[in-house]
Amino acid sequence: MSISAVLLPVLVQVGLTFILLFRMGRSRLAHLRTGEVQVKDIALGERNWPKRILQLQNSYQNQFELPVLFYALVALALITRKADMVFVVMAWLFVASRLVHAYIHTTSNKIAWRFQSFVVGVLILAAMWVIFGIRIFVAEAGV
C-alpha cells in the first residue's frame, strides 16, 4: 500500500482537529468581543463559556484521546510495513466514525447517537490493533 494511501485518513483526522480548534477559537473571540463573556469569568474556569463553545471545546479535546491510539498504530504499521488495503479501509472507517462523532458532538449533541459513533470507532480501532498484533507475531514466528 502506498504511503499516501495510508496517510490520507490521518491527514483528514488532523484536519478535523484543526477545524474544531479554529471554530472554537473564532467562537471564543466573538463572545469576548461582544462582551457576552468576560475574560475574568474564563481565566480560571473554562466551564464558564456558553454551551455551544463547550461543545466545540469538548469535541476538540476528544481528538486527543482515542485518535492518539490511531496515530500510533498508523506510524507502527508504516514502519513495519503492515499497512495493506484492509488497514486503509479500516482507517477510513475509523476516521468516518470520528467525523460523525464530532458532527453530533457539535450540533445536536444527542448522547445516544454520539455514544454509538464512539463505540463504532472504538471497535474499529480495537480490531485494527488486534489484526496488527497478529500480523506482527505471525511474521515473527515465521508462520
CSV table of C-alpha atoms in Angstrom, one decimal:
chain,number,residue,atom,x,y,z
A,1,MET,CA,0.0,0.0,0.0
A,2,SER,CA,1.3,3.5,-0.8
A,3,ILE,CA,2.4,5.8,1.9
A,4,SER,CA,-0.1,8.5,0.7
A,5,ALA,CA,-3.0,6.0,0.8
A,6,VAL,CA,-2.1,5.1,4.4
A,7,LEU,CA,-1.6,8.7,5.5
A,8,LEU,CA,-4.6,10.3,3.8
A,9,PRO,CA,-7.0,9.2,6.6
A,10,VAL,CA,-4.5,10.6,9.1
A,11,LEU,CA,-4.5,13.9,7.3
A,12,VAL,CA,-8.3,14.0,7.4
A,13,GLN,CA,-8.3,13.3,11.1
A,14,VAL,CA,-5.7,16.0,11.7
A,15,GLY,CA,-7.8,18.4,9.5
A,16,LEU,CA,-10.8,17.7,11.7
A,17,THR,CA,-8.8,18.6,14.8
A,18,PHE,CA,-7.7,21.9,13.3
A,19,ILE,CA,-11.2,22.7,12.0
A,20,LEU,CA,-12.5,22.2,15.6
A,21,LEU,CA,-9.7,24.3,17.0
A,22,PHE,CA,-10.3,27.2,14.6
A,23,ARG,CA,-14.1,27.1,15.1
A,24,MET,CA,-13.7,27.1,18.8
A,25,GLY,CA,-11.2,30.0,18.7
A,26,ARG,CA,-13.4,32.0,16.4
A,27,SER,CA,-16.4,31.4,18.6
A,28,ARG,CA,-14.5,32.3,21.8
A,29,LEU,CA,-13.2,35.5,20.3
A,30,ALA,CA,-16.6,36.5,19.1
A,31,HIS,CA,-18.1,36.0,22.6
A,32,LEU,CA,-15.3,38.0,24.1
A,33,ARG,CA,-15.6,40.9,21.6
A,34,THR,CA,-19.4,41.2,22.1
A,35,GLY,CA,-19.0,41.1,25.9
A,36,GLU,CA,-21.1,38.0,26.4
A,37,VAL,CA,-18.2,36.5,28.2
A,38,GLN,CA,-15.7,38.4,30.3
A,39,VAL,CA,-12.0,37.4,30.5
A,40,LYS,CA,-12.2,37.4,34.3
A,41,ASP,CA,-15.0,34.8,34.0
A,42,ILE,CA,-13.0,32.3,32.0
A,43,ALA,CA,-9.4,33.0,33.2
A,44,LEU,CA,-9.5,30.1,35.7
A,45,GLY,CA,-12.7,28.3,34.8
A,46,GLU,CA,-13.1,27.1,31.3
A,47,ARG,CA,-16.6,25.9,32.1
A,48,ASN,CA,-17.9,29.5,32.1
A,49,TRP,CA,-18.1,29.5,28.3
A,50,PRO,CA,-21.6,29.3,26.7
A,51,LYS,CA,-22.9,25.8,25.9
A,52,ARG,CA,-22.1,26.0,22.2
A,53,ILE,CA,-18.4,26.8,22.9
A,54,LEU,CA,-18.2,24.0,25.4
A,55,GLN,CA,-19.5,21.6,22.8
A,56,LEU,CA,-16.7,22.7,20.4
A,57,GLN,CA,-14.2,22.5,23.2
A,58,ASN,CA,-15.2,19.0,24.3
A,59,SER,CA,-15.2,17.8,20.7
A,60,TYR,CA,-11.7,19.3,20.2
A,61,GLN,CA,-10.4,17.7,23.4
A,62,ASN,CA,-11.8,14.3,22.3
A,63,GLN,CA,-9.4,14.5,19.3
A,64,PHE,CA,-6.5,14.0,21.7
A,65,GLU,CA,-8.0,10.9,23.3
A,66,LEU,CA,-8.9,7.9,21.1
A,67,PRO,CA,-7.2,9.2,17.9
A,68,VAL,CA,-3.8,9.1,19.7
A,69,LEU,CA,-4.0,5.3,19.5
A,70,PHE,CA,-4.9,5.7,15.8
A,71,TYR,CA,-1.9,7.9,15.1
A,72,ALA,CA,0.4,5.4,17.0
A,73,LEU,CA,-0.9,2.5,15.1
A,74,VAL,CA,-0.5,4.1,11.7
A,75,ALA,CA,3.1,5.0,12.5
A,76,LEU,CA,3.8,1.5,13.6
A,77,ALA,CA,2.0,0.0,10.6
A,78,LEU,CA,4.1,2.1,8.2
A,79,ILE,CA,7.4,1.3,10.0
A,80,THR,CA,6.7,-2.4,10.0
A,81,ARG,CA,5.1,-2.4,6.5
A,82,LYS,CA,1.9,-4.0,7.8
A,83,ALA,CA,-0.5,-1.4,6.3
A,84,ASP,CA,-2.4,-3.0,3.4
A,85,MET,CA,-5.8,-2.4,1.8
A,86,VAL,CA,-7.7,-3.8,4.8
A,87,PHE,CA,-5.8,-1.5,7.1
A,88,VAL,CA,-6.5,1.6,4.9
A,89,VAL,CA,-10.2,0.7,4.6
A,90,MET,CA,-10.4,0.3,8.4
A,91,ALA,CA,-8.5,3.6,8.9
A,92,TRP,CA,-11.1,5.4,6.7
A,93,LEU,CA,-13.9,3.8,8.7
A,94,PHE,CA,-12.3,4.9,11.9
A,95,VAL,CA,-11.9,8.5,10.7
A,96,ALA,CA,-15.5,8.5,9.4
A,97,SER,CA,-16.7,7.5,12.8
A,98,ARG,CA,-14.7,10.4,14.3
A,99,LEU,CA,-16.2,12.8,11.8
A,100,VAL,CA,-19.7,11.6,12.7
A,101,HIS,CA,-18.9,11.8,16.4
A,102,ALA,CA,-17.6,15.4,16.1
A,103,TYR,CA,-20.6,16.4,14.0
A,104,ILE,CA,-23.0,15.0,16.5
A,105,HIS,CA,-21.0,16.5,19.4
A,106,THR,CA,-21.0,20.0,17.9
A,107,THR,CA,-24.6,20.0,16.7
A,108,SER,CA,-27.5,18.2,18.3
A,109,ASN,CA,-25.2,16.5,20.9
A,110,LYS,CA,-27.6,13.6,21.2
A,111,ILE,CA,-25.8,11.4,23.7
A,112,ALA,CA,-27.2,8.1,22.3
A,113,TRP,CA,-26.0,8.9,18.8
A,114,ARG,CA,-22.7,10.3,19.9
A,115,PHE,CA,-22.1,7.2,22.0
A,116,GLN,CA,-22.9,4.9,19.1
A,117,SER,CA,-20.5,6.6,16.8
A,118,PHE,CA,-17.9,6.5,19.5
A,119,VAL,CA,-18.4,2.8,20.1
A,120,VAL,CA,-18.1,2.1,16.3
A,121,GLY,CA,-14.8,3.9,16.3
A,122,VAL,CA,-13.5,2.1,19.3
A,123,LEU,CA,-14.4,-1.3,17.8
A,124,ILE,CA,-12.8,-0.5,14.5
A,125,LEU,CA,-9.6,0.8,16.2
A,126,ALA,CA,-9.5,-2.2,18.5
A,127,ALA,CA,-9.9,-4.6,15.5
A,128,MET,CA,-7.1,-2.7,13.7
A,129,TRP,CA,-4.8,-3.2,16.7
A,130,VAL,CA,-5.7,-6.9,17.0
A,131,ILE,CA,-5.1,-7.5,13.3
A,132,PHE,CA,-1.8,-5.6,13.5
A,133,GLY,CA,-0.7,-7.5,16.6
A,134,ILE,CA,-1.5,-10.9,14.9
A,135,ARG,CA,0.4,-9.9,11.8
A,136,ILE,CA,3.5,-8.8,13.8
A,137,PHE,CA,3.6,-12.0,15.8
A,138,VAL,CA,2.8,-14.3,12.9
A,139,ALA,CA,5.7,-12.6,11.0
A,140,GLU,CA,8.0,-13.1,14.0
A,141,ALA,CA,7.1,-16.7,14.3
A,142,GLY,CA,7.7,-17.2,10.6
A,143,VAL,CA,4.3,-18.8,10.1
